[in-house]
CSV table of C-alpha atoms in Angstrom, one decimal:
chain,number,residue,atom,x,y,z
A,214,MET,CA,0.0,0.0,0.0
A,215,SER,CA,1.3,3.5,-0.8
A,216,ASP,CA,2.0,6.1,1.8
A,217,ASP,CA,-1.3,7.9,2.3
A,218,SER,CA,0.5,11.2,3.0
A,219,LEU,CA,1.9,11.2,-0.6
A,220,ASN,CA,-1.6,11.0,-2.1
A,221,PRO,CA,-2.7,14.6,-2.6
A,222,HIS,CA,-6.4,13.6,-2.4
A,223,THR,CA,-5.9,11.9,0.9
A,224,ALA,CA,-3.7,14.7,2.2
A,225,GLU,CA,-6.4,17.2,1.3
A,226,ALA,CA,-9.1,15.1,3.0
A,227,LEU,CA,-6.9,14.9,6.1
A,228,ASP,CA,-6.4,18.7,6.0
A,229,ASP,CA,-10.2,19.2,5.7
A,230,LEU,CA,-10.8,16.9,8.6
A,231,ALA,CA,-8.2,18.8,10.7
A,232,GLY,CA,-9.7,22.2,9.7
A,233,GLU,CA,-13.2,21.1,10.7
A,234,TYR,CA,-11.9,19.6,14.0
A,235,VAL,CA,-10.1,22.9,14.9
A,236,LEU,CA,-13.1,25.0,13.8
A,237,GLY,CA,-15.3,22.7,16.0
A,238,THR,CA,-17.8,21.7,13.4
A,239,LEU,CA,-17.3,17.9,13.8
A,240,ASP,CA,-20.0,16.1,15.7
A,241,ASP,CA,-19.3,14.2,18.9
A,242,GLU,CA,-18.7,10.9,17.3
A,243,ALA,CA,-16.4,12.3,14.6
A,244,ARG,CA,-14.4,14.2,17.3
A,245,ARG,CA,-14.0,11.1,19.4
A,246,SER,CA,-13.0,9.0,16.4
A,247,LEU,CA,-10.4,11.7,15.4
A,248,GLU,CA,-9.0,12.0,18.9
A,249,ARG,CA,-8.5,8.2,19.0
A,250,ARG,CA,-6.6,8.3,15.7
A,251,LEU,CA,-4.5,11.2,16.8
A,252,PRO,CA,-1.8,9.5,18.9
A,253,HIS,CA,-0.7,7.4,16.0
A,254,GLU,CA,-1.1,9.8,13.1
A,255,PRO,CA,1.6,12.5,13.0
A,256,ALA,CA,0.4,13.9,9.7
A,257,LEU,CA,-3.0,14.6,11.2
A,258,GLN,CA,-1.4,16.1,14.3
A,259,GLU,CA,0.6,18.4,12.1
A,260,ALA,CA,-2.4,19.4,10.0
A,261,ILE,CA,-4.3,20.2,13.2
A,262,THR,CA,-1.4,22.3,14.6
A,263,ARG,CA,-1.3,24.3,11.4
A,264,TRP,CA,-5.0,25.2,11.6
A,265,GLU,CA,-4.7,25.9,15.4
A,266,SER,CA,-1.7,28.3,14.7
A,267,ARG,CA,-3.7,30.1,11.9
A,268,LEU,CA,-6.9,30.5,13.9
A,269,THR,CA,-5.7,31.1,17.5
A,270,PRO,CA,-5.0,34.8,16.9
A,271,TYR,CA,-8.7,35.3,16.2
A,272,ALA,CA,-9.7,34.0,19.6
A,273,SER,CA,-8.7,37.5,20.7
A,274,MET,CA,-12.1,38.6,19.4
A,275,VAL,CA,-13.5,37.3,22.7
A,276,GLU,CA,-13.5,39.5,25.7
A,277,PRO,CA,-11.3,38.1,28.5
A,278,LEU,CA,-13.2,37.2,31.7
A,279,PRO,CA,-11.3,37.5,34.9
A,280,PRO,CA,-11.5,34.2,36.8
A,281,PRO,CA,-12.6,34.3,40.5
A,282,PRO,CA,-9.6,34.0,42.9
A,283,GLU,CA,-10.7,30.5,44.1
A,284,LEU,CA,-10.3,29.0,40.6
A,285,TRP,CA,-6.5,29.2,40.8
A,286,ALA,CA,-6.6,27.8,44.3
A,287,ARG,CA,-8.5,24.9,43.0
A,288,ILE,CA,-6.1,24.3,40.2
A,289,GLU,CA,-3.1,24.6,42.5
A,290,HIS,CA,-4.7,22.1,44.9
A,291,THR,CA,-5.3,19.6,42.2
A,292,VAL,CA,-1.9,20.0,40.6
A,293,SER,CA,0.0,19.7,43.9
A,294,GLU,CA,-1.7,16.4,44.4
A,295,HIS,CA,-1.2,15.5,40.8
A,296,PRO,CA,2.4,15.1,39.9
A,297,MET,CA,3.6,15.0,36.3
A,298,SER,CA,2.3,12.1,34.3
A,299,ALA,CA,4.2,8.8,34.6
A,300,GLU,CA,5.7,9.4,31.2
A,301,ALA,CA,7.3,12.6,32.1
A,302,ALA,CA,8.5,11.5,35.5
A,303,PRO,CA,12.2,10.9,35.3
A,304,CYS,CA,12.5,7.2,36.4
A,305,PRO,CA,10.8,7.5,39.8
A,306,SER,CA,12.0,4.8,42.2
A,307,ARG,CA,9.5,2.3,43.4
A,308,GLY,CA,7.1,3.5,46.0
A,309,SER,CA,8.4,7.0,45.6
A,310,GLY,CA,6.3,9.9,46.9
A,311,LEU,CA,5.7,10.9,43.4
A,312,TRP,CA,4.1,7.7,42.4
A,313,GLN,CA,2.2,7.2,45.6
A,314,GLY,CA,0.9,10.7,45.3
A,315,LEU,CA,-0.5,9.8,41.9
A,316,TRP,CA,-2.3,6.8,43.2
A,317,GLN,CA,-3.6,8.5,46.3
A,318,SER,CA,-4.6,11.5,44.4
A,319,LEU,CA,-8.3,12.3,44.5
A,320,ALA,CA,-7.4,14.8,41.9
A,321,LEU,CA,-7.5,12.4,39.0
A,322,TRP,CA,-10.9,11.3,40.1
A,323,ARG,CA,-12.1,14.8,40.7
A,324,GLY,CA,-11.0,15.6,37.1
A,325,VAL,CA,-13.9,13.5,35.9
A,326,SER,CA,-17.0,15.5,35.6
A,327,MET,CA,-19.2,14.3,38.4
A,328,ALA,CA,-22.4,15.1,36.5
A,329,SER,CA,-21.7,13.0,33.4
A,330,LEU,CA,-20.2,10.2,35.5
A,331,ALA,CA,-23.2,10.1,37.7
A,332,VAL,CA,-25.3,9.4,34.6
A,333,VAL,CA,-23.1,6.5,33.6
A,334,LEU,CA,-22.9,5.1,37.1
A,335,GLY,CA,-26.7,5.4,37.5
A,336,LEU,CA,-27.2,3.6,34.3
A,337,ALA,CA,-24.7,0.9,35.2
A,338,LEU,CA,-26.3,0.4,38.6
A,339,TRP,CA,-29.7,0.1,37.0
A,340,LEU,CA,-28.4,-2.4,34.4
A,341,PHE,CA,-26.4,-4.5,36.8
A,342,SER,CA,-28.9,-4.4,39.7
A,343,GLY,CA,-30.8,-7.0,37.6
A,344,VAL,CA,-27.8,-9.3,37.7
A,345,ALA,CA,-28.4,-11.2,40.9
A,346,ASP,CA,-24.8,-11.9,41.8
A,347,THR,CA,-23.2,-8.6,41.0
A,348,ARG,CA,-21.8,-7.2,44.3
A,349,TYR,CA,-19.4,-4.6,43.2
A,350,LEU,CA,-19.3,-2.3,40.3
A,351,VAL,CA,-16.6,0.0,38.9
A,352,VAL,CA,-17.0,2.5,36.0
A,353,LEU,CA,-13.6,3.3,34.5
A,354,ALA,CA,-13.5,6.7,32.9
A,355,THR,CA,-10.7,8.7,31.2
A,356,PRO,CA,-8.8,10.8,33.8
A,357,GLN,CA,-9.8,14.2,32.2
A,358,HIS,CA,-12.4,13.7,29.6
A,359,THR,CA,-15.4,12.4,31.4
A,360,GLN,CA,-15.7,9.5,29.1
A,361,ALA,CA,-16.5,6.1,30.5
A,362,GLY,CA,-14.7,3.3,28.7
A,363,TRP,CA,-15.0,0.2,30.8
A,364,VAL,CA,-17.1,-1.4,33.5
A,365,ILE,CA,-16.0,-3.9,36.0
A,366,GLN,CA,-18.6,-6.1,37.6
A,367,ALA,CA,-17.7,-8.4,40.5
A,368,ALA,CA,-19.9,-11.4,41.4
A,369,SER,CA,-17.8,-11.9,44.6
A,370,GLN,CA,-14.9,-10.3,46.3
A,371,ARG,CA,-12.6,-12.6,44.2
A,372,ASP,CA,-14.2,-12.9,40.8
A,373,ILE,CA,-14.3,-9.8,38.5
A,374,GLU,CA,-15.2,-9.2,34.9
A,375,LEU,CA,-13.8,-6.3,32.9
A,376,ILE,CA,-16.1,-5.2,30.1
A,377,PRO,CA,-15.2,-2.7,27.4
A,378,LEU,CA,-18.0,-0.1,26.7
A,379,GLU,CA,-16.5,0.9,23.4
A,380,GLU,CA,-13.7,0.0,21.1
A,381,PHE,CA,-10.3,1.3,22.3
A,382,ARG,CA,-7.5,1.3,19.7
A,383,VAL,CA,-4.3,0.3,21.2
A,384,PRO,CA,-1.4,2.0,19.3
A,385,ALA,CA,1.1,-0.3,17.7
A,386,GLY,CA,3.8,-1.5,20.0
A,387,LYS,CA,1.7,-0.7,23.1
A,388,THR,CA,-0.6,-2.7,25.4
A,389,LEU,CA,-3.2,-1.9,28.0
A,390,GLU,CA,-2.3,-3.1,31.5
A,391,PHE,CA,-4.8,-3.5,34.3
A,392,TRP,CA,-4.0,-2.4,37.9
A,393,THR,CA,-5.7,-2.2,41.2
A,394,LYS,CA,-5.0,-0.7,44.6
A,395,ALA,CA,-7.0,-0.6,47.8
A,396,ASP,CA,-6.8,2.4,50.1
A,397,ASP,CA,-4.4,0.8,52.5
A,398,TRP,CA,-2.0,-0.9,50.1
A,399,SER,CA,1.4,0.6,49.6
A,400,GLY,CA,1.3,0.3,45.8
A,401,PRO,CA,-0.7,-0.8,42.8
A,402,VAL,CA,-0.7,-4.5,41.7
A,403,SER,CA,-0.9,-5.6,38.1
A,404,LEU,CA,-3.9,-7.7,37.1
A,405,GLY,CA,-2.3,-8.5,33.8
A,406,LEU,CA,-2.5,-7.3,30.2
A,407,VAL,CA,-5.8,-6.6,28.6
A,408,ASP,CA,-7.2,-7.2,25.2
A,409,ALA,CA,-9.1,-4.1,24.3
A,410,ASN,CA,-11.7,-5.9,22.2
A,411,GLY,CA,-13.5,-8.2,24.6
A,412,PRO,CA,-14.6,-8.8,28.1
A,413,ARG,CA,-12.2,-10.6,30.4
A,414,ARG,CA,-12.9,-12.6,33.6
A,415,LEU,CA,-10.3,-12.6,36.4
A,416,ARG,CA,-9.9,-14.2,39.7
A,417,LEU,CA,-8.1,-12.1,42.3
A,418,LYS,CA,-5.6,-14.7,43.5
A,419,ASN,CA,-3.0,-13.8,46.1
A,420,LEU,CA,-4.8,-10.5,46.8
A,421,PRO,CA,-7.0,-9.4,49.6
A,422,PRO,CA,-10.8,-9.6,48.8
A,423,LEU,CA,-12.1,-6.7,46.7
A,424,GLU,CA,-13.3,-3.8,48.9
A,425,LYS,CA,-15.4,-0.8,48.5
A,426,ASN,CA,-13.6,2.2,47.0
A,427,GLN,CA,-10.8,0.0,45.7
A,428,LEU,CA,-9.0,1.8,42.8
A,429,PHE,CA,-8.8,0.2,39.3
A,430,GLU,CA,-7.1,1.6,36.3
A,431,LEU,CA,-5.8,0.8,32.8
A,432,THR,CA,-2.5,2.2,31.7
A,433,LEU,CA,-0.9,2.3,28.3
A,434,GLU,CA,2.4,0.4,28.5
A,435,GLU,CA,5.0,-0.8,26.1
A,436,SER,CA,4.3,-4.2,24.5
A,437,GLY,CA,4.7,-6.9,27.0
A,438,GLY,CA,3.6,-4.7,29.9
A,439,SER,CA,5.3,-2.4,32.4
A,440,PRO,CA,8.9,-3.4,32.9
A,441,LEU,CA,8.6,-2.5,36.6
A,442,ASN,CA,6.1,-3.7,39.2
A,443,ARG,CA,4.1,-0.5,38.9
A,444,PRO,CA,2.6,1.4,36.0
A,445,THR,CA,5.0,3.4,33.9
A,446,GLY,CA,2.7,4.6,31.1
A,447,PRO,CA,-0.1,7.1,31.1
A,448,ILE,CA,-3.5,6.3,32.7
A,449,GLN,CA,-6.2,5.7,30.1
A,450,PHE,CA,-9.1,4.8,32.4
A,451,ILE,CA,-9.6,4.9,36.1
A,452,GLY,CA,-12.4,4.3,38.6
A,453,ARG,CA,-13.3,3.1,42.1
A,454,ALA,CA,-15.4,0.2,43.3
A,455,VAL,CA,-18.9,0.8,44.4
A,456,SER,CA,-20.6,-1.8,46.6
A,457,LEU,CA,-24.2,-2.8,45.5
B,227,MET,CA,13.1,52.1,20.2
B,228,SER,CA,9.8,53.4,19.0
B,229,GLY,CA,6.6,52.7,21.0
B,230,LEU,CA,5.4,50.2,18.4
B,231,ASP,CA,8.8,48.4,18.3
B,232,ALA,CA,8.7,48.1,22.0
B,233,ARG,CA,5.2,46.7,21.9
B,234,ASN,CA,6.2,44.2,19.2
B,235,ALA,CA,9.3,43.1,21.2
B,236,ARG,CA,7.1,42.6,24.2
B,237,VAL,CA,4.6,40.6,22.2
B,238,THR,CA,7.4,38.4,20.9
B,239,ASP,CA,8.9,37.9,24.3
B,240,HIS,CA,5.5,37.2,25.7
B,241,HIS,CA,4.8,34.5,23.2
B,242,HIS,CA,8.3,33.0,23.6
B,243,ASP,CA,7.7,32.9,27.3
B,244,HIS,CA,4.8,30.5,26.9
B,245,GLY,CA,7.0,27.8,25.4
B,246,ARG,CA,9.7,28.3,28.0
B,247,LEU,CA,7.1,28.2,30.8
B,248,LEU,CA,5.6,25.0,29.5
B,249,VAL,CA,9.1,23.4,29.5
B,250,ALA,CA,9.4,24.5,33.1
B,251,CYS,CA,6.0,22.9,33.9
B,252,ALA,CA,7.3,19.6,32.4
B,253,GLU,CA,10.2,19.9,34.8
B,254,GLY,CA,7.7,20.2,37.7
B,255,ASP,CA,7.8,23.9,38.3
B,256,GLN,CA,4.3,24.9,39.6
B,257,GLY,CA,5.3,28.6,39.6
B,258,ALA,CA,5.5,28.4,35.8
B,259,LEU,CA,2.0,27.0,35.6
B,260,GLN,CA,0.8,29.9,37.8
B,261,THR,CA,2.5,32.4,35.5
B,262,LEU,CA,0.8,30.9,32.5
B,263,TYR,CA,-2.5,31.1,34.4
B,264,GLN,CA,-1.9,34.8,35.1
B,265,LEU,CA,-1.0,35.4,31.5
B,266,GLU,CA,-3.9,33.5,29.9
B,267,GLY,CA,-6.5,32.5,32.5
B,268,ALA,CA,-8.8,35.4,31.7
B,269,CYS,CA,-8.5,35.0,27.9
B,270,LEU,CA,-9.1,31.3,28.1
B,271,LEU,CA,-12.1,31.7,30.5
B,272,GLY,CA,-13.6,34.2,28.0
B,273,VAL,CA,-13.1,31.8,25.1
B,274,VAL,CA,-14.5,28.8,27.0
B,275,GLN,CA,-17.5,30.7,28.4
B,276,ARG,CA,-18.4,31.9,24.9
B,277,ILE,CA,-18.7,28.3,23.8
B,278,VAL,CA,-20.4,26.7,26.9
B,279,HIS,CA,-22.6,29.6,28.1
B,280,ASP,CA,-22.4,28.4,31.7
B,281,ARG,CA,-20.0,30.0,34.1
B,282,ALA,CA,-19.7,27.1,36.5
B,283,VAL,CA,-19.0,24.7,33.6
B,284,ALA,CA,-16.6,27.1,32.0
B,285,GLU,CA,-14.6,27.4,35.3
B,286,ASP,CA,-14.6,23.6,35.6
B,287,ILE,CA,-13.2,23.4,32.1
B,288,ILE,CA,-10.5,25.9,32.9
B,289,HIS,CA,-9.6,23.9,35.9
B,290,ASP,CA,-9.3,20.7,33.8
B,291,ALA,CA,-7.5,22.6,31.1
B,292,PHE,CA,-4.7,23.8,33.4
B,293,VAL,CA,-4.5,20.3,35.0
B,294,ASN,CA,-4.1,19.0,31.4
B,295,ILE,CA,-1.6,21.7,30.5
B,296,TRP,CA,0.4,20.6,33.6
B,297,THR,CA,0.3,16.9,33.1
B,298,ARG,CA,0.8,17.0,29.3
B,299,SER,CA,3.4,19.8,29.3
B,300,HIS,CA,6.1,17.3,28.3
B,301,THR,CA,4.2,16.6,25.1
B,302,PHE,CA,4.4,20.3,24.0
B,303,ASP,CA,6.8,20.6,21.1
B,304,ALA,CA,8.0,24.1,20.5
B,305,GLY,CA,9.1,23.1,17.0
B,306,ARG,CA,5.5,22.5,16.0
B,307,GLY,CA,3.7,25.6,17.2
B,308,SER,CA,3.6,28.2,19.9
B,309,GLY,CA,3.0,27.5,23.5
B,310,ARG,CA,0.1,29.9,23.5
B,311,THR,CA,-1.6,28.1,20.6
B,312,TRP,CA,-1.1,24.8,22.4
B,313,MET,CA,-2.7,26.1,25.6
B,314,PHE,CA,-5.7,27.6,23.7
B,315,SER,CA,-6.2,24.3,21.8
B,316,VAL,CA,-6.2,22.3,25.1
B,317,ALA,CA,-8.9,24.6,26.6
B,318,ARG,CA,-11.0,25.0,23.5
B,319,HIS,CA,-11.2,21.3,22.7
B,320,LEU,CA,-12.3,20.5,26.3
B,321,ALA,CA,-15.1,23.1,25.8
B,322,LEU,CA,-16.0,21.8,22.3
B,323,ASN,CA,-16.1,18.2,23.6
B,324,HIS,CA,-18.4,19.3,26.4
B,325,VAL,CA,-20.9,21.1,24.0
B,326,ARG,CA,-20.8,18.3,21.4
B,327,ARG,CA,-21.4,15.7,24.0
B,328,GLN,CA,-24.3,17.6,25.3
B,329,GLY,CA,-25.6,18.0,21.8
B,330,ARG,CA,-25.9,14.3,21.5
B,331,GLU,CA,-28.2,14.1,24.4
B,332,VAL,CA,-30.3,17.2,24.0
B,333,THR,CA,-30.4,19.2,20.8
B,334,VAL,CA,-31.0,22.9,21.1
B,335,ASN,CA,-32.8,23.7,24.3
B,336,ASP,CA,-35.8,26.1,24.4
B,337,ASP,CA,-33.9,29.1,25.7
B,338,HIS,CA,-31.1,28.6,23.2
B,339,ALA,CA,-33.7,28.1,20.4
B,340,GLU,CA,-35.4,31.3,21.3
B,341,ARG,CA,-32.1,33.2,21.3
B,342,LEU,CA,-31.2,31.7,17.9
B,343,GLU,CA,-34.6,32.6,16.6
B,344,ALA,CA,-34.1,36.2,17.7
B,345,GLU,CA,-30.5,36.4,16.4
B,346,ARG,CA,-31.5,34.8,13.1
B,347,SER,CA,-34.0,37.5,12.3
B,348,LEU,CA,-31.3,40.0,13.0
B,349,ASP,CA,-28.8,38.2,10.8
B,350,ALA,CA,-31.2,37.7,7.9
B,351,GLY,CA,-31.1,41.4,7.1
B,352,THR,CA,-27.3,41.7,7.5
B,353,ALA,CA,-26.3,38.6,5.6
B,354,MET,CA,-23.7,40.5,3.6
B,355,GLU,CA,-22.1,42.2,6.6
B,356,ASP,CA,-19.5,40.9,9.0
B,357,THR,CA,-20.8,39.9,12.4
B,358,PHE,CA,-17.2,39.6,13.8
B,359,ASP,CA,-14.6,42.2,14.2
B,360,TRP,CA,-11.9,39.9,12.8
B,361,GLN,CA,-9.5,42.3,11.1
B,362,GLY,CA,-5.9,43.0,12.2
B,363,ARG,CA,-5.5,40.0,14.4
B,364,GLY,CA,-3.5,37.4,12.5
B,365,ASP,CA,-1.7,36.3,9.4
B,366,LEU,CA,-4.9,34.8,8.0
B,367,ASP,CA,-6.4,38.3,7.5
B,368,ARG,CA,-5.4,38.6,3.8
B,369,CYS,CA,-6.9,35.2,3.0
B,370,LEU,CA,-10.0,35.7,5.1
B,371,SER,CA,-10.7,38.9,3.3
B,372,ALA,CA,-11.1,36.9,0.1
B,373,LEU,CA,-14.2,35.2,1.5
B,374,GLU,CA,-17.8,36.6,1.3
B,375,PRO,CA,-18.7,38.1,4.7
B,376,GLU,CA,-21.5,35.5,5.2
B,377,ARG,CA,-19.0,32.7,4.7
B,378,ARG,CA,-16.5,34.4,7.1
B,379,ASN,CA,-19.3,34.6,9.6
B,380,CYS,CA,-19.8,30.9,9.3
B,381,LEU,CA,-16.2,30.2,10.2
B,382,PHE,CA,-16.2,32.5,13.2
B,383,HIS,CA,-19.6,31.3,14.5
B,384,ALA,CA,-17.9,27.9,14.5
B,385,TYR,CA,-14.5,28.9,15.8
B,386,VAL,CA,-15.5,31.6,18.3
B,387,ASP,CA,-19.1,30.6,19.3
B,388,GLY,CA,-18.5,26.9,19.0
B,389,TYR,CA,-21.7,26.5,17.0
B,390,SER,CA,-22.3,23.2,15.2
B,391,HIS,CA,-23.2,23.1,11.5
B,392,SER,CA,-26.9,23.0,12.3
B,393,GLU,CA,-26.7,25.8,14.8
B,394,ILE,CA,-25.0,28.0,12.2
B,395,ALA,CA,-27.6,27.0,9.6
B,396,GLU,CA,-30.4,28.0,12.1
B,397,ARG,CA,-28.7,31.2,13.0
B,398,LEU,CA,-28.1,32.3,9.4
B,399,ASP,CA,-31.4,30.8,8.2
B,400,ARG,CA,-29.6,28.8,5.5
B,401,PRO,CA,-30.0,25.1,4.6
B,402,LEU,CA,-27.7,22.8,6.5
B,403,GLY,CA,-26.1,21.5,3.3
B,404,THR,CA,-25.3,25.0,2.2
B,405,VAL,CA,-23.5,25.8,5.5
B,406,LYS,CA,-21.6,22.6,5.4
B,407,ALA,CA,-20.4,23.2,1.8
B,408,TRP,CA,-19.6,26.9,2.6
B,409,ILE,CA,-17.4,25.9,5.5
B,410,LYS,CA,-15.6,23.2,3.5
B,411,ARG,CA,-15.0,25.5,0.5
B,412,SER,CA,-13.8,28.3,2.8
B,413,LEU,CA,-11.2,26.0,4.3
B,414,HIS,CA,-10.1,25.1,0.8
B,415,THR,CA,-9.9,28.8,-0.2
B,416,LEU,CA,-7.8,29.5,2.9
B,417,ARG,CA,-5.5,26.6,2.3
B,418,GLU,CA,-5.0,27.6,-1.3
B,419,CYS,CA,-4.4,31.2,-0.4
B,420,LEU,CA,-1.8,30.2,2.1
B,421,SER,CA,0.1,27.8,-0.1
């Protein structure tokens, strides 16, 4: 197959798509689909950056609005609990304050819009309340984008099922790794690599029984999984267990 | 140095600073993030509020935007665009994601529909005039001036107001297909003009 970027028609279509994305005229589905393609399409990233650079000066048509003083305090609070992403962290040692901070951080969780999450959680509770043996439920959402991607249902404190809500495209050379941590554990524990395209059942062997509020997350790791016994890649989805 | 030169120098420095401050953020310097907030917080809140029309939501988005700027600062590449552009795109796309997601659940609500109706009747008589004071702001001026005012209005209703195709169509009282084609052709015109 020829390189798409060399085909002028494809390059033009890509540039149209980038322009409409930057203008904001793509619908929700098209935006999501583009944002999923973005990490592995440098030509699309460049086209978007070009349109952003051309149009940003025109954002100055909008009158500035002075933010209330408490807004910075809120940002500062979140950021101080929220160290740099694992990718940026220069080789943190195991159990370092940096990493523990990330896990213990309510901030990640707070970043998810409570309103939209409540809708998903409500719907999930309603759906799963009909499943007699579901005892715990976790909705895993993106750290910042309020989008739910996975649900975990647990029939017991040992048996869990991880179910994708929509397709997640794993970039080439990467893999999703599943992690959990209860409030009083010193660090996260890997539950293995995850195939993005189907549900997966797991038995929590050698781990304490699942508890309320236990944290689960999926991180994007290099193929084969994290080389260390903690996540090293960025968090893709995160959520806490709710007892039914 | 003349007054204008001094101002230009300041603008250049000011824009250069954003990139340098983002690099400092990537190194864990929270003071750099605060400086970026002092420089752009009000502009970004204005841009986001214009799109979402809800002050509490707009402030939540600015919170998320600065947390994103902080955690993703290491992905900023000064070779690919200015730091200021990068920050604006982070905040604007969070706002756009919010309104597009809402749009999927509820289309235009009654208040919004009434407002659009009122504005539409205003716009109908001024179709050939600019709704936006766009001149003298960027390098795209020359190319934008080649577009019909109504088509320029479409671009800015999208970019500044965050309107969807159908909101623009309602607002300008034009068929949806026409608005979609105008926007696509305007983008082509701009691209050709720039190349």
